[in-house]
PDB file of C-alpha atoms in Angstrom:
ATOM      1  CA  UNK A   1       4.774  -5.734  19.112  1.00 50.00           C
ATOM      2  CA  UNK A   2       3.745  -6.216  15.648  1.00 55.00           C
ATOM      3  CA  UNK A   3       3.339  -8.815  13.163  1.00 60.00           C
ATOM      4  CA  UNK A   4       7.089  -8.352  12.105  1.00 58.00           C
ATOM      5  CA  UNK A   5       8.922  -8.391  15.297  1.00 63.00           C
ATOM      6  CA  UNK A   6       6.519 -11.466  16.302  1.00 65.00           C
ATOM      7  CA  UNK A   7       7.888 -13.408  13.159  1.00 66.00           C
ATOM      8  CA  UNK A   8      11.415 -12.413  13.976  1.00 65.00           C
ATOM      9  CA  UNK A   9      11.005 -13.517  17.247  1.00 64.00           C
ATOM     10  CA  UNK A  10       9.600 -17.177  16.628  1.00 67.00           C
ATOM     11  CA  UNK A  11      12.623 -17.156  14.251  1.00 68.00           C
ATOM     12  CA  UNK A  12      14.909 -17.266  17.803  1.00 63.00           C
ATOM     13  CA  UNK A  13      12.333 -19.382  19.684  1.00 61.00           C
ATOM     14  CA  UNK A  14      14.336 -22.392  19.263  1.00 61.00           C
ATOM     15  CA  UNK A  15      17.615 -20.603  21.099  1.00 62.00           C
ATOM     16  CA  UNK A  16      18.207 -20.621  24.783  1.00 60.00           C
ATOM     17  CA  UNK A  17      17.060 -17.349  25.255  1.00 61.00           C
ATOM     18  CA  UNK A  18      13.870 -15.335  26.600  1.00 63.00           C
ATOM     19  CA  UNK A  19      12.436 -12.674  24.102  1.00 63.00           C
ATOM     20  CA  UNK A  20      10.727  -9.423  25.675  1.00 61.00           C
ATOM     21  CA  UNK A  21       8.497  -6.916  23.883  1.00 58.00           C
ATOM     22  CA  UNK A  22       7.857  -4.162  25.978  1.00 54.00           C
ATOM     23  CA  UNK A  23       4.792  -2.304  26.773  1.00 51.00           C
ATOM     24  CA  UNK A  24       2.697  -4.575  24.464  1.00 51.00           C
ATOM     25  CA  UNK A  25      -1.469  -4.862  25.013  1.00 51.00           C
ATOM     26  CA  UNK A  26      -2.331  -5.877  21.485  1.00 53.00           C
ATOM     27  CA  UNK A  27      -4.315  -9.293  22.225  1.00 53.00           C
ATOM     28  CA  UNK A  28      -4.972 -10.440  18.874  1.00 50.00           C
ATOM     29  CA  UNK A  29      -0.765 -10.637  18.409  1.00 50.00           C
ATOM     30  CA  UNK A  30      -0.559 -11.909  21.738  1.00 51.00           C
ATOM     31  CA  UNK A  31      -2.556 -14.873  21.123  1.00 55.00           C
ATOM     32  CA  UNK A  32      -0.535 -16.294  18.058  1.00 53.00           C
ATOM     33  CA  UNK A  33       2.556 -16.260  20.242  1.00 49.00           C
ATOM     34  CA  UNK A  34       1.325 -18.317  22.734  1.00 48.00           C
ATOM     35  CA  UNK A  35       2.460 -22.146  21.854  1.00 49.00           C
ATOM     36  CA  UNK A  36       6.535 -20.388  22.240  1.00 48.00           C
ATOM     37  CA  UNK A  37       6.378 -20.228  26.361  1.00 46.00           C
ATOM     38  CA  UNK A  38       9.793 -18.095  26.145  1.00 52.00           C
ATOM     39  CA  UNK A  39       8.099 -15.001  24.936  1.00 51.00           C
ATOM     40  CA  UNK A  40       7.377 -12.442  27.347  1.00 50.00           C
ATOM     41  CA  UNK A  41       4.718 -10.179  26.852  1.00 44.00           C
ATOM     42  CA  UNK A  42       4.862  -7.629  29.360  1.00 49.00           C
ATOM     43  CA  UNK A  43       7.759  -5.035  31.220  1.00 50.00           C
ATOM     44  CA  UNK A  44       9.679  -7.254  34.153  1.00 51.00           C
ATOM     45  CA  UNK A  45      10.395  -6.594  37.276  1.00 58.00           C
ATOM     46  CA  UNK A  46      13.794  -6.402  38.027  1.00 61.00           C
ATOM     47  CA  UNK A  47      13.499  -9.725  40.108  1.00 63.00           C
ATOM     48  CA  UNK A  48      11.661 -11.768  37.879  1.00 63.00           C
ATOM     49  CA  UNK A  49      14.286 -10.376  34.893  1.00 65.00           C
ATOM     50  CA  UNK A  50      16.955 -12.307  36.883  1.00 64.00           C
ATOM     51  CA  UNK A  51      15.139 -15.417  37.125  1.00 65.00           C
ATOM     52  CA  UNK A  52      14.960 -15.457  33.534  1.00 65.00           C
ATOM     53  CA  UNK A  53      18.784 -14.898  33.674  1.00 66.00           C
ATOM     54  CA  UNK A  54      19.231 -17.997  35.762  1.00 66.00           C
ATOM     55  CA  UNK A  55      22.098 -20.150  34.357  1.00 64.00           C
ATOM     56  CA  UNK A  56      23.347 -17.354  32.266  1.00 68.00           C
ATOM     57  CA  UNK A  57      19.890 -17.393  29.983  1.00 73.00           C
ATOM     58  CA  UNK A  58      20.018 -14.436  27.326  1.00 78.00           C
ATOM     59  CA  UNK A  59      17.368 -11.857  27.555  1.00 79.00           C
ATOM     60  CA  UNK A  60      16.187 -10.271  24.554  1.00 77.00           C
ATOM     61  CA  UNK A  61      14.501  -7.139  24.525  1.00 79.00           C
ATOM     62  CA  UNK A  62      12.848  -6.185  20.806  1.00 76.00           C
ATOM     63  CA  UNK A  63      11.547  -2.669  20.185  1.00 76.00           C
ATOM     64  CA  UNK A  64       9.964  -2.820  16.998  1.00 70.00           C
ATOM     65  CA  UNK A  65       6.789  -0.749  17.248  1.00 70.00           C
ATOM     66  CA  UNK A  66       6.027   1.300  14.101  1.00 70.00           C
ATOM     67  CA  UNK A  67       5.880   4.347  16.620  1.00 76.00           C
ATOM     68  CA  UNK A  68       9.802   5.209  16.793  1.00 79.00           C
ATOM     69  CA  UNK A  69       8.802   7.853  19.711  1.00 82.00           C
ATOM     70  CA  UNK A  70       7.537   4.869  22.244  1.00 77.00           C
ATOM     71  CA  UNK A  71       9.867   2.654  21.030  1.00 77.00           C
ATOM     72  CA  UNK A  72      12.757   5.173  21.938  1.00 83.00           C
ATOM     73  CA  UNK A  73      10.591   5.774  25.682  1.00 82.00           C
ATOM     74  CA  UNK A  74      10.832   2.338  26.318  1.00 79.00           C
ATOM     75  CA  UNK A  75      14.215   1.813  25.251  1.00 83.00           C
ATOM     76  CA  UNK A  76      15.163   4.115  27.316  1.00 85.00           C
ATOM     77  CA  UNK A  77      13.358   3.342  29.973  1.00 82.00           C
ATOM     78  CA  UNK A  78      14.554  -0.474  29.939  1.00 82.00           C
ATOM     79  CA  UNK A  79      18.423   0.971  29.968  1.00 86.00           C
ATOM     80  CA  UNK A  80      17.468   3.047  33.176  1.00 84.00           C
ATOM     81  CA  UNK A  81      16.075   0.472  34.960  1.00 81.00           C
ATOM     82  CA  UNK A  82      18.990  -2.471  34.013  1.00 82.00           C
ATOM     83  CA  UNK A  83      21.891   0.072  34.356  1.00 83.00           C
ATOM     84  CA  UNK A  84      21.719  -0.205  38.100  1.00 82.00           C
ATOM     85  CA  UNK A  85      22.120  -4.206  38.127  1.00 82.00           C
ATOM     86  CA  UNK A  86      25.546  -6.305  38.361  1.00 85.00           C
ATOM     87  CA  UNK A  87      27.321  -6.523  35.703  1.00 88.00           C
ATOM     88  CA  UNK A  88      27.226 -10.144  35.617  1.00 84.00           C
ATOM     89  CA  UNK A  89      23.672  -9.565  34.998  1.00 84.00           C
ATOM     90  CA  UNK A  90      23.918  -6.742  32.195  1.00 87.00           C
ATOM     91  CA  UNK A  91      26.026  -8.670  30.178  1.00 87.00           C
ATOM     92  CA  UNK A  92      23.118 -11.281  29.509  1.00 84.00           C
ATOM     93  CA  UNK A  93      21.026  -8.468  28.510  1.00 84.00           C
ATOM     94  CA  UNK A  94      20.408  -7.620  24.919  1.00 85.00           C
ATOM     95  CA  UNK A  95      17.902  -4.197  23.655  1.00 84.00           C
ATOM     96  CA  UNK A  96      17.481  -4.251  19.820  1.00 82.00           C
ATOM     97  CA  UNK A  97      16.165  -0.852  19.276  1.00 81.00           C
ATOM     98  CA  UNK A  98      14.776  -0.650  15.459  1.00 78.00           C
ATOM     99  CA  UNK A  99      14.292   2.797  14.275  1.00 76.00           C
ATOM    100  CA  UNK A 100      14.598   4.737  10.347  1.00 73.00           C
ATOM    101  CA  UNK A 101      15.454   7.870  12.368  1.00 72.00           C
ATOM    102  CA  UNK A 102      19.559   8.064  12.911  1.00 67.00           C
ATOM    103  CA  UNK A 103      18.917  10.912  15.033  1.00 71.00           C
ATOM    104  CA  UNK A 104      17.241   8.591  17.671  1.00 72.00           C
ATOM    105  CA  UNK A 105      20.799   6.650  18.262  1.00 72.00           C
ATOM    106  CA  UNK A 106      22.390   9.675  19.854  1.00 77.00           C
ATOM    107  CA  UNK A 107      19.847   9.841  22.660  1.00 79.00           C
ATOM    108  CA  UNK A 108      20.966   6.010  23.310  1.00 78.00           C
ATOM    109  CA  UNK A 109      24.127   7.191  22.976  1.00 76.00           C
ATOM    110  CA  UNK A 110      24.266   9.814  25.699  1.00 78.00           C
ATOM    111  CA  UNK A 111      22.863   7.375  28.477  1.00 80.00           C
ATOM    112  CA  UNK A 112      24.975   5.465  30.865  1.00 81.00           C
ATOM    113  CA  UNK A 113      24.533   1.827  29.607  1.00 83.00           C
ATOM    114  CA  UNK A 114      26.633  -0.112  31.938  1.00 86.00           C
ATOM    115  CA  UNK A 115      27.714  -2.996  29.914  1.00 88.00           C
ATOM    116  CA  UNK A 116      24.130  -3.259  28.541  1.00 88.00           C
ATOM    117  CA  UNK A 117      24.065  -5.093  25.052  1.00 87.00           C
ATOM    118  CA  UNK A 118      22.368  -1.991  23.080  1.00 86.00           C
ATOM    119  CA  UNK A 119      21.878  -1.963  19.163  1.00 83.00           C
ATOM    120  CA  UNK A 120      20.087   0.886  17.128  1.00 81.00           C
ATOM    121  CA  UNK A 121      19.426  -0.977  13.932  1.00 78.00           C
ATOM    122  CA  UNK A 122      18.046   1.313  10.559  1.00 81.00           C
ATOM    123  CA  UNK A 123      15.812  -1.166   8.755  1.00 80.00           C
ATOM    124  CA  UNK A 124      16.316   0.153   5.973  1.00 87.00           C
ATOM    125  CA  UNK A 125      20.172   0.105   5.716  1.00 87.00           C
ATOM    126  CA  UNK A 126      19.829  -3.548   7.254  1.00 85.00           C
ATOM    127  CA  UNK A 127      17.673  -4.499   4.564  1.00 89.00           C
ATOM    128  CA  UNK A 128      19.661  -2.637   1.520  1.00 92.00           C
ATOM    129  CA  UNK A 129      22.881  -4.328   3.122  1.00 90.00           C
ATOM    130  CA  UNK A 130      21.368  -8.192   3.249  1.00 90.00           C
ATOM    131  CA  UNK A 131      20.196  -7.096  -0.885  1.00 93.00           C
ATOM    132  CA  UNK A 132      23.698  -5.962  -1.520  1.00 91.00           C
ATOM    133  CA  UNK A 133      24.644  -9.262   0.229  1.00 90.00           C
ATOM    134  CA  UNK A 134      22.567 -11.713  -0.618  1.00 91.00           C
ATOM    135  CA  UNK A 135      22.295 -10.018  -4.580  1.00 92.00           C
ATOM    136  CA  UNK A 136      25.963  -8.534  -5.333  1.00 90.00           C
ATOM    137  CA  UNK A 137      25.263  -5.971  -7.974  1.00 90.00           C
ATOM    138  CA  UNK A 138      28.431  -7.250 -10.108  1.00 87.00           C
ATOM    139  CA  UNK A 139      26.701 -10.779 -10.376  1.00 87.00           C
ATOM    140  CA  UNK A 140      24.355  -9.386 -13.143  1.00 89.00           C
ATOM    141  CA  UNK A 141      26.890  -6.664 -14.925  1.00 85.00           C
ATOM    142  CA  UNK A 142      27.650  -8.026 -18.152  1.00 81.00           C
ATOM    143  CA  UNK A 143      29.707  -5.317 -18.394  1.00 81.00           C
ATOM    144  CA  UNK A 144      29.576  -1.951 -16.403  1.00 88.00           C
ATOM    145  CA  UNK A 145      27.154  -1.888 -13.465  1.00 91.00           C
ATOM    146  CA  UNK A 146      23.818   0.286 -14.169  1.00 94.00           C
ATOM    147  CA  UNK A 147      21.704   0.902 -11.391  1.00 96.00           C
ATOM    148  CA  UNK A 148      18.168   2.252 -11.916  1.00 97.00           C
ATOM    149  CA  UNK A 149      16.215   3.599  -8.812  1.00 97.00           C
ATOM    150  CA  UNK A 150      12.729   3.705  -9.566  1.00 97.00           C
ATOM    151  CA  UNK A 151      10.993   6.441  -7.083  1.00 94.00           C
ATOM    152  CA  UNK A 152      12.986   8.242  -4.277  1.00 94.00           C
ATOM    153  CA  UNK A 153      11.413   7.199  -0.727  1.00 91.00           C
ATOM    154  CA  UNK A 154      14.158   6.826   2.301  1.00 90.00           C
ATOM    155  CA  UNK A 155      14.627   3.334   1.614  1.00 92.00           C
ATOM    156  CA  UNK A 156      15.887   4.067  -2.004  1.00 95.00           C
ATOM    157  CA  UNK A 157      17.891   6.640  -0.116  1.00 94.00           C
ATOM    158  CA  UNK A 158      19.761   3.984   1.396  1.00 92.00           C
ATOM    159  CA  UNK A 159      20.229   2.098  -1.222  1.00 95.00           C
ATOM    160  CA  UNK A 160      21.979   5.057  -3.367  1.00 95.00           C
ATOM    161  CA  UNK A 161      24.657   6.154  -0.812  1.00 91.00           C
ATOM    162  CA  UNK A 162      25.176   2.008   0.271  1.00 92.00           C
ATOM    163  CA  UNK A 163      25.160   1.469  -3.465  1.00 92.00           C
ATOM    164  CA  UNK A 164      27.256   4.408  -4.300  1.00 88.00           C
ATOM    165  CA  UNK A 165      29.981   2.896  -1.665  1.00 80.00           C
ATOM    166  CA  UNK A 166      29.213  -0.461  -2.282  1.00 74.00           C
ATOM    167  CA  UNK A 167      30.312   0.043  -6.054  1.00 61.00           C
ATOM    168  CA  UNK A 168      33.662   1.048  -5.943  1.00 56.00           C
ATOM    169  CA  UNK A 169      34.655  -1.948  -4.497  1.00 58.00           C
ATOM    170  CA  UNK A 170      34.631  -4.302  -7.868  1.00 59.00           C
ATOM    171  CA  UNK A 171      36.418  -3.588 -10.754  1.00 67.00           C
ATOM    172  CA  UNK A 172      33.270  -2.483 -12.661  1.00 75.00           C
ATOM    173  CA  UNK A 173      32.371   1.262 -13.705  1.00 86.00           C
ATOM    174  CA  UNK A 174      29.106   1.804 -11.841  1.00 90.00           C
ATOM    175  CA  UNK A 175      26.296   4.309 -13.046  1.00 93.00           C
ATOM    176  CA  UNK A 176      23.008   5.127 -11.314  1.00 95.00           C
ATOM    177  CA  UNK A 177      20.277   6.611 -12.303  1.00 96.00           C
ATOM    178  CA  UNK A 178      17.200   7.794 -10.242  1.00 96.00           C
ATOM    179  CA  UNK A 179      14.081   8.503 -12.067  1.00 97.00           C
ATOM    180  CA  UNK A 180      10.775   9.271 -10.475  1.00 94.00           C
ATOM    181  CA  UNK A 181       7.752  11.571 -10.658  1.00 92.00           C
ATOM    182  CA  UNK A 182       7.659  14.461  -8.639  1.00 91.00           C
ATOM    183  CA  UNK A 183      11.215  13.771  -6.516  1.00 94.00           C
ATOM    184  CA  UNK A 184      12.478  17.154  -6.698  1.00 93.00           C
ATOM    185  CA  UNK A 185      11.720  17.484  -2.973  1.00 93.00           C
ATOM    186  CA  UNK A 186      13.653  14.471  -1.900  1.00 93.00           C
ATOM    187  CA  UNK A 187      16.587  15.401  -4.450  1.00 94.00           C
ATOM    188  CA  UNK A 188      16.621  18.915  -2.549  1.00 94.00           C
ATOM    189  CA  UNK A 189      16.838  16.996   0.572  1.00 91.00           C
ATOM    190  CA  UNK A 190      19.882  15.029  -0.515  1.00 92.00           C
ATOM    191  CA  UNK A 191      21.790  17.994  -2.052  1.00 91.00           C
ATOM    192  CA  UNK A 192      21.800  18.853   1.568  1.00 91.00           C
ATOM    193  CA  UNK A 193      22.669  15.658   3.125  1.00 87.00           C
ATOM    194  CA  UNK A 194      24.848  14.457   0.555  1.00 89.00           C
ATOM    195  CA  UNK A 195      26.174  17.186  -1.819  1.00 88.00           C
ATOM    196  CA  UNK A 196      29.214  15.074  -3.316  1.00 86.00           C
ATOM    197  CA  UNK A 197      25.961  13.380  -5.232  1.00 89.00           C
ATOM    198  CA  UNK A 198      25.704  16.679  -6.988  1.00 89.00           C
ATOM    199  CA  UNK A 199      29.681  17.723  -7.549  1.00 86.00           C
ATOM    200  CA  UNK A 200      30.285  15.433 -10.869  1.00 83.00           C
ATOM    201  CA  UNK A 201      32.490  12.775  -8.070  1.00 82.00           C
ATOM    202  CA  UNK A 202      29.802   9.885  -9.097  1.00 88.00           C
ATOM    203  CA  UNK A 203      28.140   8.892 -12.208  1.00 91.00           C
ATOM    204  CA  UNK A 204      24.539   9.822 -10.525  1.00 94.00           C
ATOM    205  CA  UNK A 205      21.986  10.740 -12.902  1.00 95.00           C
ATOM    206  CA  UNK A 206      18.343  12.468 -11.419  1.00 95.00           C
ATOM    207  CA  UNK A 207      15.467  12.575 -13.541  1.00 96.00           C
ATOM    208  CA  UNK A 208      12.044  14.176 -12.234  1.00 95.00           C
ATOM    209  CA  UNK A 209       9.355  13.523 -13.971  1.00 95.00           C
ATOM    210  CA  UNK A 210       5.772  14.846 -14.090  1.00 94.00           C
ATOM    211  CA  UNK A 211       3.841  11.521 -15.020  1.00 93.00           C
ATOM    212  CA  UNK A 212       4.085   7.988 -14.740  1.00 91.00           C
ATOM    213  CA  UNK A 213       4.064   7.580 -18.296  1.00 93.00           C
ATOM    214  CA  UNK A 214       6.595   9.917 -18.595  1.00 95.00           C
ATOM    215  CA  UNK A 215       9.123   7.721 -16.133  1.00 94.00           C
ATOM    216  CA  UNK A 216       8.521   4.849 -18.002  1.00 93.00           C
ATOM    217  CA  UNK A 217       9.847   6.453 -21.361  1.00 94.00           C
ATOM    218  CA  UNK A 218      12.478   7.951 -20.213  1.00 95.00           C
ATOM    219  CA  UNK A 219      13.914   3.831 -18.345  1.00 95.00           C
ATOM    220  CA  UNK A 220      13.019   2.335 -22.026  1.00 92.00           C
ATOM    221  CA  UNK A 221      15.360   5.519 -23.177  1.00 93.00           C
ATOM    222  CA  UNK A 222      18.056   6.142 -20.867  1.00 94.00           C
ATOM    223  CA  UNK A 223      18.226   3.003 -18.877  1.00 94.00           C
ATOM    224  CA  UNK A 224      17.674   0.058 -20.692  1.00 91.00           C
ATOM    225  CA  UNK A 225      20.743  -1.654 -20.118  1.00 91.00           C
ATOM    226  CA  UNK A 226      20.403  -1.526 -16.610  1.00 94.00           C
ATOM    227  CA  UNK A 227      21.970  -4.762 -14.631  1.00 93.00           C
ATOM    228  CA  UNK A 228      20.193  -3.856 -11.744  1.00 95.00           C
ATOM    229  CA  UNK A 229      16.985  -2.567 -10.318  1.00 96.00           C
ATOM    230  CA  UNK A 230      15.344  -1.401  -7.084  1.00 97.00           C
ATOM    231  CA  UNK A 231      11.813  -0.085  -7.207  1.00 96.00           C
ATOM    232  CA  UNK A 232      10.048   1.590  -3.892  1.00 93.00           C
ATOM    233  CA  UNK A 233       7.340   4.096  -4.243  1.00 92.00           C
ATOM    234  CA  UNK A 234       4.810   5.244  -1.608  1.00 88.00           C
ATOM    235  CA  UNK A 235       2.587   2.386  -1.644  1.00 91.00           C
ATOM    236  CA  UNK A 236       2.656  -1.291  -1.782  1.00 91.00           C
ATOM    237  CA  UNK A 237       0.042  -0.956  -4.538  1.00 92.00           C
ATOM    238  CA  UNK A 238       2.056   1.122  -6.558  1.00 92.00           C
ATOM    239  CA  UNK A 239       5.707  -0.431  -5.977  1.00 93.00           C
ATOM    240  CA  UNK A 240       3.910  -3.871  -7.508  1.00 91.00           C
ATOM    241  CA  UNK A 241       2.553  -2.404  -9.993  1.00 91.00           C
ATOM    242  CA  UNK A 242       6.023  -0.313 -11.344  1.00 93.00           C
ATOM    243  CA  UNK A 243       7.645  -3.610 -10.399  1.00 91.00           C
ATOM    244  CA  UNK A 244       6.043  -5.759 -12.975  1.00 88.00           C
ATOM    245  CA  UNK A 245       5.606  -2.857 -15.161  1.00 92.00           C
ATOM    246  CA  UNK A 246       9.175  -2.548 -15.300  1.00 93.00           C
ATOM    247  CA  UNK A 247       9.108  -5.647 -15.797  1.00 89.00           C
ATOM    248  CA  UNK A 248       7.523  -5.819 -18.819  1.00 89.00           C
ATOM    249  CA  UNK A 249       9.598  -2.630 -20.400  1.00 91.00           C
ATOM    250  CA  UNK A 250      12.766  -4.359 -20.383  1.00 90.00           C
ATOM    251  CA  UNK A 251      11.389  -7.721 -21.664  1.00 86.00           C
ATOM    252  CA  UNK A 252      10.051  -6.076 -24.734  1.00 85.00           C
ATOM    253  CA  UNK A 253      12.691  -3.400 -25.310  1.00 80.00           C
ATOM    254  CA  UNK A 254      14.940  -5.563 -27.279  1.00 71.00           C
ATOM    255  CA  UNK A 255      12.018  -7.384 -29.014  1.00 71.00           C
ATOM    256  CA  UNK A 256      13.720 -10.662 -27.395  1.00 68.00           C
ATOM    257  CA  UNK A 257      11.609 -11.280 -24.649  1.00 66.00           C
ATOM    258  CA  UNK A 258      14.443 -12.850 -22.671  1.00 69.00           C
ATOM    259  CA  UNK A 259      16.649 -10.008 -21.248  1.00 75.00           C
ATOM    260  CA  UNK A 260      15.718  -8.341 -17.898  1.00 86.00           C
ATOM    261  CA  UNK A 261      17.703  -7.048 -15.062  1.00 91.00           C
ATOM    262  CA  UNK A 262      16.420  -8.509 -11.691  1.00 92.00           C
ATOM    263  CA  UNK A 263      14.018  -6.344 -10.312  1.00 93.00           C
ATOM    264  CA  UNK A 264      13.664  -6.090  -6.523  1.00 94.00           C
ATOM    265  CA  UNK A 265      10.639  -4.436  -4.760  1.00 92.00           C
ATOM    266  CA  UNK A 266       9.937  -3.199  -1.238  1.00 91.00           C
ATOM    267  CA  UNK A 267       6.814  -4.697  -0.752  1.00 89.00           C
ATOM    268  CA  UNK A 268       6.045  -5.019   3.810  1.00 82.00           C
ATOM    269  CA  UNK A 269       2.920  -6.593   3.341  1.00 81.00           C
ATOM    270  CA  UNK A 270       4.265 -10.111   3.430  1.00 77.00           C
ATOM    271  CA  UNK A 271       0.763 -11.494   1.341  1.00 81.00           C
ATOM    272  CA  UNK A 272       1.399  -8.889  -1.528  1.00 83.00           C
ATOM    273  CA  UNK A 273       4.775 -10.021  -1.624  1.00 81.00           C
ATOM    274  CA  UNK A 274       3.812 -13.601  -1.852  1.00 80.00           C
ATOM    275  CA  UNK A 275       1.660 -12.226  -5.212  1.00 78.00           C
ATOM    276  CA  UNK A 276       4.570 -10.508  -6.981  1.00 75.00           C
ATOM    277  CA  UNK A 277       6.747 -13.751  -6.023  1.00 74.00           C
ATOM    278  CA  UNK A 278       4.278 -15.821  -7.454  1.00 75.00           C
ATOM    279  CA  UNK A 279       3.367 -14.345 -10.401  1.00 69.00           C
ATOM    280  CA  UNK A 280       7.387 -13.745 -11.808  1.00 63.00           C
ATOM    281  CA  UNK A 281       7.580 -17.398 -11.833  1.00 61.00           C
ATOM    282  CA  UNK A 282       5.310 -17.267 -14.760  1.00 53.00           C
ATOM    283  CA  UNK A 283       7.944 -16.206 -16.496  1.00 51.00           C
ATOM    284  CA  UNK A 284      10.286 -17.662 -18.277  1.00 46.00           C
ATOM    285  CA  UNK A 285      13.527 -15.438 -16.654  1.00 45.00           C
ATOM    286  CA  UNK A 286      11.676 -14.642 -13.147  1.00 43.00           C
ATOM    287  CA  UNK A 287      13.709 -11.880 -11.757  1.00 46.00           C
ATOM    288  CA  UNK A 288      11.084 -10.085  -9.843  1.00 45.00           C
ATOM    289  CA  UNK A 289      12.014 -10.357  -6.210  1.00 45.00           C
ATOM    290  CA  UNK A 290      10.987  -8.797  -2.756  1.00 41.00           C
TER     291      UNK A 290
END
C-alpha cells in the first residue's frame, strides 16, 4: 500500500465493492484511509473473504507495492489460497497485479486460477495508452506527425513502440526522434528487443549526446517542428526542469513566442506535478502537461 494505490482506491470507494491491500503495516497510510469503512487493510481469512462476498459484493484485491518481488509473492499467494473456493465465489474476486516487469505475467500465467478475475497491468503502457487516448498525436500535426522523446528511461520505451504502432493508424507520415545524453546503453538494449527500430522500416531517428547543452541544440536543430513531445529522465527534478526548458526552446525558436508543441512530463510526485501544472498556465499557450 502506497500513496498511489490508496488514491486509486478512494477513487472506487463509492462502488459496491470491498478493496484489499495485502500484507500492508504502514500506519501512517493506514490512518488516512480510515473514514472509507470498505477498505481492508490486512490478508482475509477465507471465511471472513466470503462474508464480504455476501450478496454477490465484489472483492478487490490491489497489489501496488513499489517492490514488484512481494507484490508478485502475494499475488500469488492470494490465487493459491482463492483457487480452492466455489466458483460462485471466484467469480466475485478481482487481483489487479501492477508490475513494469512483463516477465512477472508468465508466473501468473502458469498457475491454476480457477475462474479468478486476474490482471497484470504495466503502468507504464497503461499510462502511455490513456496519453495516446486522452492526447491523440494527430490532434496537434499540422501536417506530418513529429515525435520528440526527450531521454530514454522504460517509460519512454513504451511510448516509442505504442507510438510507433499507434502512428500508422492516421493518415499522417509519422517521424520520431529520440535524443538524450548518454542513451547508448538503452539504444543497445532496444536493438535487441526491437531490431525492426534499427532496419530503416520506421522513420526513428537516435541521437546520443554527451551534455545537456548539447541535447538542447541539437531539438532547436533537428526537431523544431515537432507536434508532439514526451519528456522522462531519471529524476523528477530533472524531467521538470527539461520540461519547461523545452519549453522555452520552442517558444523562442521562431522568434514568435506563440508556437509550441504540447509537452507532457512524467512527473510521480503528485506536488511537483501540481508546480509544472501551475506554472504553464502562466503562459499564454500552456501546453506543459503531466
Amino acid at each position: 500500500l502506497n500513496e498511489r494505490s490508496l488514491k486509486l482506491a478512494k477513487d472506487l470507494s463509492k462502488t459496491k465493492c470491498n478493496i484489499i491491500f495485502a500484507n500492508c503495516d504502514d500506519d501512517s497510510i493506514l490512518s488516512k484511509g480510515d473514514d472509507t469503512k470498505n477498505f481492508i487493510y490486512k490478508d482475509e481469512s477465507i471465511e471472513e473473504l466470503k462474508l464480504a462476498c455476501k450478496n454477490n459484493k465484489q472483492v478487490y484485491f490491489f497489489l501496488l507495492s513499489e517492490n514488484e518481488d512481494e507484490s508478485l509473492a502475494s499475488a500469488l499467494a492470494i490465487i493459491e489460497t482463492y483457487s480452492k473456493v466455489t466458483e460462485s465465489l471466484q467469480e466475485n474476486i478481482h487481483i489487479y497485479h501492477f508490475s513494469k516487469n512483463k516477465d512477472y505475467s508468465i508466473y501468473i500465467d502458469s498457475t491454476n486460477k480457477g475462474s479468478l478475475d486476474i490482471r497484470c497491468i504495466n503502468e507504464y503502457e497503461m499510462l502511455i495508452y490513456n496519453l495516446l487516448d486522452k492526447f491523440p498525436l494527430y490532434k496537434y500535426a499540422k501536417n506530418d506527425i513529429h515525435v520528440l522523446l526527450y531521454g530514454l528511461s522504460k517509460i519512454n520505451q513504451t511510448a516509442l513502440k505504442t507510438i510507433v504502432w499507434c502512428g500508422q493508424v492516421y493518415n499522417h507520415k509519422l517521424k520520431i526522434s529520440v535524443v538524450g545524453k548518454d542513451i547508448e546503453n538503452q539504444v543497445d538494449e532496444l536493438k535487441i528487443a526491437v531490431p525492426g527500430f534499427f532496419e530503416g522500416l520506421h522513420n526513428i531517428n537516435f541521437y546520443n549526446t554527451k551534455t545537456e547543452t548539447e541535447s538542447l541544440t541539437l531539438v532547436k536543430e533537428k526537431c523544431k517542428d515537432a507536434s508532439y513531445v514526451i519528456v522522462s529522465e531519471n529524476t523528477d527534478n530533472e524531467t521538470m526542469e527539461k520540461g519547461v526548458e523545452l519549453r522555452r526552446l520552442f517558444y523562442k525558436v521562431d522568434e514568435t513566442f506563440t508556437n509550441c508543441p504540447p509537452i507532457f512530463c512524467y512527473i510521480k510526485d503528485e506536488a511537483k506535478s501540481n508546480v509544472v501544472r501551475n506554472s504553464s498556465k502562466n503562459w499564454k499557450n500552456p501546453n506543459l502537461a503531466k
